[in-house]
Structure formats: structure tokens, C-alpha cells
């Protein structure tokens, strides 16, 4: 049986992509490979990090293109690479209905809050503004809702009185890097290989 193939979508730094790639390499996500890293931004720092690790990268620029058309090209690229599971890792464009339908139940995202609390942008800032004692991160399936698809896994972190957006984000990110590989490993066990 062939290994399950993960496609990772990024727009920037790519630290969660690296966490997933390292977990695949170390066997913490067993029987899997990263088939491709796709960025919608040509200057995403994550692209270099993927290349350094020998992972194939693709830039499919979003600039000036309609969501549906852009997504169609990404889905075609993922299909061409026989991708079984799509992982969004700091991918900053909302997916079209068509994309979600093409990989229904096979798209994961990581979000830096305990959803349903603080969806959308600047989740860490929202947590500070609301004065919560703890926040965290969530891995969830992507559906047509914004950050409200079924939750796969969550981890909480404390919020300190002295926290800034930066310090809180860093504490959450450390947990993201552990949670995402664990969640992907669990989900992949349930994913049937197509061809
Ligand atoms: C992470 O905080 C993730 O939860 C959010 O975007 C950020 C991406 O960071 N969706 P990176 O590109 O994985 O370093």
C-alpha cells in the first residue's frame, strides 16, 4: 500500500509546515509523505524551508485572480500529486466552495485559539482584549463556515497578565507545532487512499 500523501498550503512563515514535515520525517506521522507545499505568495519564507528539506514546492499566485479560478488551479495541482489530505498552515485565503467540495472532509486547518472562541484574524489579540485566563490552538476540518468546521483537537495555554500579542502567540505556536502533527496522524488513520 502506498504512503498517504499530504499537501500543505502556506502563505508565509511556514513553521507549522516545518512541524508537519519533521513529524513525517521522524515517523510521528507514520506511513505518510509531504507530496507538495503550495504557496499563494511568491515570497513566502516557508518556501525556502520546504526546499531545504527536499520537499517539492509550487507557487500558485493569488494576486489579481478570482478565488474560484485560483482554487481550481490549486486543486488540479493537488490532484496531479495524488494528495490525499490537505493541510492549511498559515494559508491566508478563504477556500472556495468548489475547493472544499473537491476535498470534502480531507482539509484541515490550525487556528490560534480555542474555537469557537476568537475566529478570524488576530485570534491572540482577541484573547488579550477579552481578558481570558487561557486560550490555545485548534485543529479543525475546513468546511464552508469560517473557522467553524468540526474540531479534531485542541490544546490550551495560560494567558499571563504581562502577555503581549507576541509573547502569547509564541506560547500558542509551541503547542501548535505539537498538536498539528498529532491531529494529522490521527486523521490520516481514517483516510482511505484513492488510487
Ligand atoms: C499560526 O499561528 C496558525 O495557527 C495560523 O497562522 C499561523 C501560521 O504560522 N493559522 P506559520 O506560517 O505556520 O508559522
PDB file of C-alpha atoms and ligand atoms in Angstrom:
ATOM      1  CA  UNK A   1       0.000   0.000   0.000  1.00  0.00           C
ATOM      2  CA  UNK A   2       1.433   3.406  -0.920  1.00  0.00           C
ATOM      3  CA  UNK A   3       2.085   6.077   1.673  1.00  0.00           C
ATOM      4  CA  UNK A   4      -0.591   8.691   2.276  1.00  0.00           C
ATOM      5  CA  UNK A   5       0.210  11.966   0.593  1.00  0.00           C
ATOM      6  CA  UNK A   6      -0.126  15.303   2.358  1.00  0.00           C
ATOM      7  CA  UNK A   7      -0.392  18.614   0.509  1.00  0.00           C
ATOM      8  CA  UNK A   8       0.384  21.697   2.604  1.00  0.00           C
ATOM      9  CA  UNK A   9      -0.833  25.199   1.726  1.00  0.00           C
ATOM     10  CA  UNK A  10       1.062  28.186   3.105  1.00  0.00           C
ATOM     11  CA  UNK A  11       1.171  31.957   2.675  1.00  0.00           C
ATOM     12  CA  UNK A  12       4.055  32.959   4.948  1.00  0.00           C
ATOM     13  CA  UNK A  13       6.498  31.787   7.581  1.00  0.00           C
ATOM     14  CA  UNK A  14       5.620  28.109   7.345  1.00  0.00           C
ATOM     15  CA  UNK A  15       6.567  26.987  10.858  1.00  0.00           C
ATOM     16  CA  UNK A  16       3.584  24.630  11.064  1.00  0.00           C
ATOM     17  CA  UNK A  17       4.519  23.236   7.648  1.00  0.00           C
ATOM     18  CA  UNK A  18       8.014  22.529   9.036  1.00  0.00           C
ATOM     19  CA  UNK A  19       6.493  20.880  12.131  1.00  0.00           C
ATOM     20  CA  UNK A  20       4.432  18.600   9.879  1.00  0.00           C
ATOM     21  CA  UNK A  21       7.380  17.815   7.598  1.00  0.00           C
ATOM     22  CA  UNK A  22       9.598  16.950  10.561  1.00  0.00           C
ATOM     23  CA  UNK A  23       6.905  14.741  12.085  1.00  0.00           C
ATOM     24  CA  UNK A  24       6.599  12.871   8.780  1.00  0.00           C
ATOM     25  CA  UNK A  25      10.395  12.513   8.588  1.00  0.00           C
ATOM     26  CA  UNK A  26      10.609  11.227  12.190  1.00  0.00           C
ATOM     27  CA  UNK A  27       7.750   8.755  11.787  1.00  0.00           C
ATOM     28  CA  UNK A  28       5.431  10.615  14.178  1.00  0.00           C
ATOM     29  CA  UNK A  29       3.047  10.819  11.231  1.00  0.00           C
ATOM     30  CA  UNK A  30       3.538   7.245  10.070  1.00  0.00           C
ATOM     31  CA  UNK A  31       3.142   5.895   6.572  1.00  0.00           C
ATOM     32  CA  UNK A  32       2.895   9.371   5.031  1.00  0.00           C
ATOM     33  CA  UNK A  33       4.829  11.812   2.890  1.00  0.00           C
ATOM     34  CA  UNK A  34       4.597  15.513   2.129  1.00  0.00           C
ATOM     35  CA  UNK A  35       3.779  15.449  -1.576  1.00  0.00           C
ATOM     36  CA  UNK A  36       3.883  19.199  -2.165  1.00  0.00           C
ATOM     37  CA  UNK A  37       3.919  22.585  -0.459  1.00  0.00           C
ATOM     38  CA  UNK A  38       1.838  25.180  -2.297  1.00  0.00           C
ATOM     39  CA  UNK A  39       2.141  28.898  -1.596  1.00  0.00           C
ATOM     40  CA  UNK A  40      -0.130  31.638  -2.896  1.00  0.00           C
ATOM     41  CA  UNK A  41       2.644  34.158  -2.142  1.00  0.00           C
ATOM     42  CA  UNK A  42       5.850  34.007  -4.209  1.00  0.00           C
ATOM     43  CA  UNK A  43       7.947  35.432  -1.355  1.00  0.00           C
ATOM     44  CA  UNK A  44       6.616  33.200   1.452  1.00  0.00           C
ATOM     45  CA  UNK A  45       9.517  32.371   3.782  1.00  0.00           C
ATOM     46  CA  UNK A  46       8.152  28.847   4.129  1.00  0.00           C
ATOM     47  CA  UNK A  47       9.036  28.048   0.507  1.00  0.00           C
ATOM     48  CA  UNK A  48      12.767  28.075   1.256  1.00  0.00           C
ATOM     49  CA  UNK A  49      12.235  25.971   4.379  1.00  0.00           C
ATOM     50  CA  UNK A  50      10.387  23.344   2.320  1.00  0.00           C
ATOM     51  CA  UNK A  51      13.061  23.308  -0.388  1.00  0.00           C
ATOM     52  CA  UNK A  52      15.825  22.905   2.221  1.00  0.00           C
ATOM     53  CA  UNK A  53      14.021  19.759   3.323  1.00  0.00           C
ATOM     54  CA  UNK A  54      13.811  18.407  -0.200  1.00  0.00           C
ATOM     55  CA  UNK A  55      10.079  18.972  -0.470  1.00  0.00           C
ATOM     56  CA  UNK A  56       8.596  19.945  -3.790  1.00  0.00           C
ATOM     57  CA  UNK A  57       7.138  23.452  -3.825  1.00  0.00           C
ATOM     58  CA  UNK A  58       4.729  25.255  -6.096  1.00  0.00           C
ATOM     59  CA  UNK A  59       3.807  28.923  -6.222  1.00  0.00           C
ATOM     60  CA  UNK A  60       0.278  29.494  -7.437  1.00  0.00           C
ATOM     61  CA  UNK A  61      -0.120  33.240  -7.124  1.00  0.00           C
ATOM     62  CA  UNK A  62      -3.408  34.624  -5.941  1.00  0.00           C
ATOM     63  CA  UNK A  63      -2.697  38.196  -6.971  1.00  0.00           C
ATOM     64  CA  UNK A  64      -5.270  39.551  -9.378  1.00  0.00           C
ATOM     65  CA  UNK A  65      -7.137  36.271  -9.686  1.00  0.00           C
ATOM     66  CA  UNK A  66     -10.653  35.323  -8.716  1.00  0.00           C
ATOM     67  CA  UNK A  67     -10.870  32.886  -5.833  1.00  0.00           C
ATOM     68  CA  UNK A  68     -12.617  30.187  -7.892  1.00  0.00           C
ATOM     69  CA  UNK A  69     -10.110  30.273 -10.729  1.00  0.00           C
ATOM     70  CA  UNK A  70      -7.145  30.328  -8.340  1.00  0.00           C
ATOM     71  CA  UNK A  71      -8.561  27.435  -6.333  1.00  0.00           C
ATOM     72  CA  UNK A  72      -9.223  25.378  -9.465  1.00  0.00           C
ATOM     73  CA  UNK A  73      -5.538  25.567 -10.311  1.00  0.00           C
ATOM     74  CA  UNK A  74      -4.539  24.564  -6.776  1.00  0.00           C
ATOM     75  CA  UNK A  75      -6.952  21.605  -6.744  1.00  0.00           C
ATOM     76  CA  UNK A  76      -5.609  20.462 -10.139  1.00  0.00           C
ATOM     77  CA  UNK A  77      -2.056  20.628  -8.772  1.00  0.00           C
ATOM     78  CA  UNK A  78      -3.016  18.675  -5.640  1.00  0.00           C
ATOM     79  CA  UNK A  79      -4.798  16.054  -7.748  1.00  0.00           C
ATOM     80  CA  UNK A  80      -1.771  15.780 -10.041  1.00  0.00           C
ATOM     81  CA  UNK A  81       0.313  14.992  -6.955  1.00  0.00           C
ATOM     82  CA  UNK A  82      -2.241  12.423  -5.724  1.00  0.00           C
ATOM     83  CA  UNK A  83      -2.745  14.356  -2.498  1.00  0.00           C
ATOM     84  CA  UNK A  84      -4.950  12.515  -0.005  1.00  0.00           C
ATOM     85  CA  UNK A  85      -5.100  15.141   2.765  1.00  0.00           C
ATOM     86  CA  UNK A  86      -4.776  18.933   2.517  1.00  0.00           C
ATOM     87  CA  UNK A  87      -3.300  20.816   5.491  1.00  0.00           C
ATOM     88  CA  UNK A  88      -3.671  24.577   5.668  1.00  0.00           C
ATOM     89  CA  UNK A  89      -0.736  26.018   7.575  1.00  0.00           C
ATOM     90  CA  UNK A  90      -0.968  29.783   7.773  1.00  0.00           C
ATOM     91  CA  UNK A  91      -2.762  29.889   4.416  1.00  0.00           C
ATOM     92  CA  UNK A  92      -4.396  33.286   4.257  1.00  0.00           C
ATOM     93  CA  UNK A  93      -7.098  32.881   1.627  1.00  0.00           C
ATOM     94  CA  UNK A  94     -10.574  31.551   2.357  1.00  0.00           C
ATOM     95  CA  UNK A  95     -11.252  28.463   0.219  1.00  0.00           C
ATOM     96  CA  UNK A  96     -13.995  28.434  -2.411  1.00  0.00           C
ATOM     97  CA  UNK A  97     -16.961  26.052  -2.148  1.00  0.00           C
ATOM     98  CA  UNK A  98     -15.544  24.184  -5.110  1.00  0.00           C
ATOM     99  CA  UNK A  99     -12.228  23.535  -3.355  1.00  0.00           C
ATOM    100  CA  UNK A 100     -13.991  22.380  -0.190  1.00  0.00           C
ATOM    101  CA  UNK A 101     -16.228  20.054  -2.231  1.00  0.00           C
ATOM    102  CA  UNK A 102     -13.250  18.620  -4.117  1.00  0.00           C
ATOM    103  CA  UNK A 103     -11.554  17.565  -0.871  1.00  0.00           C
ATOM    104  CA  UNK A 104     -14.573  17.295   1.416  1.00  0.00           C
ATOM    105  CA  UNK A 105     -13.637  16.006   4.862  1.00  0.00           C
ATOM    106  CA  UNK A 106      -9.996  15.964   3.796  1.00  0.00           C
ATOM    107  CA  UNK A 107      -8.920  19.537   4.568  1.00  0.00           C
ATOM    108  CA  UNK A 108      -7.505  20.517   7.955  1.00  0.00           C
ATOM    109  CA  UNK A 109      -6.591  23.910   9.384  1.00  0.00           C
ATOM    110  CA  UNK A 110      -4.853  25.080  12.538  1.00  0.00           C
ATOM    111  CA  UNK A 111      -6.129  28.184  14.288  1.00  0.00           C
ATOM    112  CA  UNK A 112      -4.503  30.003  17.243  1.00  0.00           C
ATOM    113  CA  UNK A 113      -7.464  29.979  19.654  1.00  0.00           C
ATOM    114  CA  UNK A 114      -9.798  27.544  21.345  1.00  0.00           C
ATOM    115  CA  UNK A 115     -12.532  27.657  18.711  1.00  0.00           C
ATOM    116  CA  UNK A 116     -15.375  28.602  18.683  1.00  0.00           C
ATOM    117  CA  UNK A 117     -13.754  31.441  20.671  1.00  0.00           C
ATOM    118  CA  UNK A 118     -11.916  34.087  18.626  1.00  0.00           C
ATOM    119  CA  UNK A 119     -12.331  33.016  14.997  1.00  0.00           C
ATOM    120  CA  UNK A 120     -10.892  35.122  12.175  1.00  0.00           C
ATOM    121  CA  UNK A 121      -7.860  37.349  12.241  1.00  0.00           C
ATOM    122  CA  UNK A 122      -5.666  38.230  15.244  1.00  0.00           C
ATOM    123  CA  UNK A 123      -7.038  35.487  17.493  1.00  0.00           C
ATOM    124  CA  UNK A 124      -4.274  36.095  20.038  1.00  0.00           C
ATOM    125  CA  UNK A 125      -5.084  39.826  20.207  1.00  0.00           C
ATOM    126  CA  UNK A 126      -8.773  38.997  20.630  1.00  0.00           C
ATOM    127  CA  UNK A 127      -7.883  36.722  23.564  1.00  0.00           C
ATOM    128  CA  UNK A 128      -5.914  39.544  25.259  1.00  0.00           C
ATOM    129  CA  UNK A 129      -8.682  42.100  24.643  1.00  0.00           C
ATOM    130  CA  UNK A 130     -11.221  39.769  26.220  1.00  0.00           C
ATOM    131  CA  UNK A 131      -9.098  39.188  29.305  1.00  0.00           C
ATOM    132  CA  UNK A 132      -9.396  35.397  29.217  1.00  0.00           C
ATOM    133  CA  UNK A 133      -7.278  33.329  31.617  1.00  0.00           C
ATOM    134  CA  UNK A 134      -6.459  30.745  28.966  1.00  0.00           C
ATOM    135  CA  UNK A 135      -6.544  30.347  25.214  1.00  0.00           C
ATOM    136  CA  UNK A 136      -4.835  27.883  22.894  1.00  0.00           C
ATOM    137  CA  UNK A 137      -4.999  26.301  19.471  1.00  0.00           C
ATOM    138  CA  UNK A 138      -7.422  24.171  17.478  1.00  0.00           C
ATOM    139  CA  UNK A 139      -7.078  21.789  14.570  1.00  0.00           C
ATOM    140  CA  UNK A 140     -10.359  21.548  12.696  1.00  0.00           C
ATOM    141  CA  UNK A 141     -11.817  20.306   9.446  1.00  0.00           C
ATOM    142  CA  UNK A 142     -12.426  23.037   6.907  1.00  0.00           C
ATOM    143  CA  UNK A 143     -15.969  23.402   5.647  1.00  0.00           C
ATOM    144  CA  UNK A 144     -17.990  26.309   4.249  1.00  0.00           C
ATOM    145  CA  UNK A 145     -18.051  28.077   7.619  1.00  0.00           C
ATOM    146  CA  UNK A 146     -15.244  30.418   8.686  1.00  0.00           C
ATOM    147  CA  UNK A 147     -13.145  28.668  11.357  1.00  0.00           C
ATOM    148  CA  UNK A 148     -16.180  26.666  12.499  1.00  0.00           C
ATOM    149  CA  UNK A 149     -15.720  23.222  10.941  1.00  0.00           C
ATOM    150  CA  UNK A 150     -15.654  20.101  13.171  1.00  0.00           C
ATOM    151  CA  UNK A 151     -12.902  20.219  15.785  1.00  0.00           C
ATOM    152  CA  UNK A 152     -10.258  17.483  15.639  1.00  0.00           C
ATOM    153  CA  UNK A 153      -8.048  18.501  18.567  1.00  0.00           C
ATOM    154  CA  UNK A 154      -7.368  21.408  20.905  1.00  0.00           C
ATOM    155  CA  UNK A 155      -4.700  22.404  23.385  1.00  0.00           C
ATOM    156  CA  UNK A 156      -4.855  25.229  25.901  1.00  0.00           C
ATOM    157  CA  UNK A 157      -2.187  27.576  27.211  1.00  0.00           C
ATOM    158  CA  UNK A 158      -2.380  30.078  30.088  1.00  0.00           C
ATOM    159  CA  UNK A 159      -2.587  33.818  29.444  1.00  0.00           C
ATOM    160  CA  UNK A 160      -0.278  35.815  31.726  1.00  0.00           C
ATOM    161  CA  UNK A 161      -1.017  39.352  32.905  1.00  0.00           C
ATOM    162  CA  UNK A 162       2.194  40.586  31.333  1.00  0.00           C
ATOM    163  CA  UNK A 163       1.497  38.980  27.950  1.00  0.00           C
ATOM    164  CA  UNK A 164       1.776  40.874  24.688  1.00  0.00           C
ATOM    165  CA  UNK A 165       0.396  39.566  21.382  1.00  0.00           C
ATOM    166  CA  UNK A 166       3.948  38.414  20.617  1.00  0.00           C
ATOM    167  CA  UNK A 167       4.563  36.519  23.864  1.00  0.00           C
ATOM    168  CA  UNK A 168       1.141  34.890  23.784  1.00  0.00           C
ATOM    169  CA  UNK A 169       1.491  33.970  20.098  1.00  0.00           C
ATOM    170  CA  UNK A 170       4.848  32.333  20.798  1.00  0.00           C
ATOM    171  CA  UNK A 171       3.400  30.253  23.657  1.00  0.00           C
ATOM    172  CA  UNK A 172       0.498  29.128  21.461  1.00  0.00           C
ATOM    173  CA  UNK A 173       2.791  28.404  18.494  1.00  0.00           C
ATOM    174  CA  UNK A 174       4.886  25.982  20.554  1.00  0.00           C
ATOM    175  CA  UNK A 175       1.716  23.990  21.193  1.00  0.00           C
ATOM    176  CA  UNK A 176       0.568  24.286  17.559  1.00  0.00           C
ATOM    177  CA  UNK A 177       3.761  22.559  16.463  1.00  0.00           C
ATOM    178  CA  UNK A 178       2.952  19.564  18.672  1.00  0.00           C
ATOM    179  CA  UNK A 179      -0.815  19.484  18.169  1.00  0.00           C
ATOM    180  CA  UNK A 180      -0.928  19.657  14.363  1.00  0.00           C
ATOM    181  CA  UNK A 181       1.238  16.558  13.743  1.00  0.00           C
ATOM    182  CA  UNK A 182      -0.707  14.588  16.367  1.00  0.00           C
ATOM    183  CA  UNK A 183      -4.017  15.571  14.782  1.00  0.00           C
ATOM    184  CA  UNK A 184      -2.827  14.814  11.238  1.00  0.00           C
ATOM    185  CA  UNK A 185      -1.565  11.435  12.338  1.00  0.00           C
ATOM    186  CA  UNK A 186      -4.952  10.630  13.878  1.00  0.00           C
ATOM    187  CA  UNK A 187      -6.939  11.831  10.874  1.00  0.00           C
ATOM    188  CA  UNK A 188      -4.724  10.001   8.364  1.00  0.00           C
ATOM    189  CA  UNK A 189      -5.508   6.695  10.052  1.00  0.00           C
ATOM    190  CA  UNK A 190      -9.106   7.226   8.931  1.00  0.00           C
ATOM    191  CA  UNK A 191      -8.324   8.422   5.409  1.00  0.00           C
ATOM    192  CA  UNK A 192      -8.732   5.898   2.615  1.00  0.00           C
ATOM    193  CA  UNK A 193      -6.210   6.042  -0.196  1.00  0.00           C
ATOM    194  CA  UNK A 194      -7.815   6.810  -3.555  1.00  0.00           C
ATOM    195  CA  UNK A 195      -5.630   5.224  -6.218  1.00  0.00           C
TER     196      UNK A 195
HETATM  197  C1  LIG B   1      -0.328  30.086  13.005  1.00  0.00           C
HETATM  198  O1  LIG B   1      -0.490  30.814  14.197  1.00  0.00           O
HETATM  199  C2  LIG B   1      -1.599  29.359  12.649  1.00  0.00           C
HETATM  200  O2  LIG B   1      -2.333  28.953  13.768  1.00  0.00           O
HETATM  201  C3  LIG B   1      -2.370  30.402  11.889  1.00  0.00           C
HETATM  202  O3  LIG B   1      -1.411  31.122  11.167  1.00  0.00           O
HETATM  203  C4  LIG B   1      -0.139  30.998  11.800  1.00  0.00           C
HETATM  204  C5  LIG B   1       0.781  30.433  10.778  1.00  0.00           C
HETATM  205  O4  LIG B   1       2.115  30.369  11.203  1.00  0.00           O
HETATM  206  N1  LIG B   1      -3.378  29.792  11.057  1.00  0.00           N
HETATM  207  P1  LIG B   1       3.180  29.542  10.360  1.00  0.00           P
HETATM  208  O5  LIG B   1       3.154  30.116   8.943  1.00  0.00           O
HETATM  209  O6  LIG B   1       2.765  28.101  10.393  1.00  0.00           O
HETATM  210  O7  LIG B   1       4.479  29.785  11.045  1.00  0.00           O
END
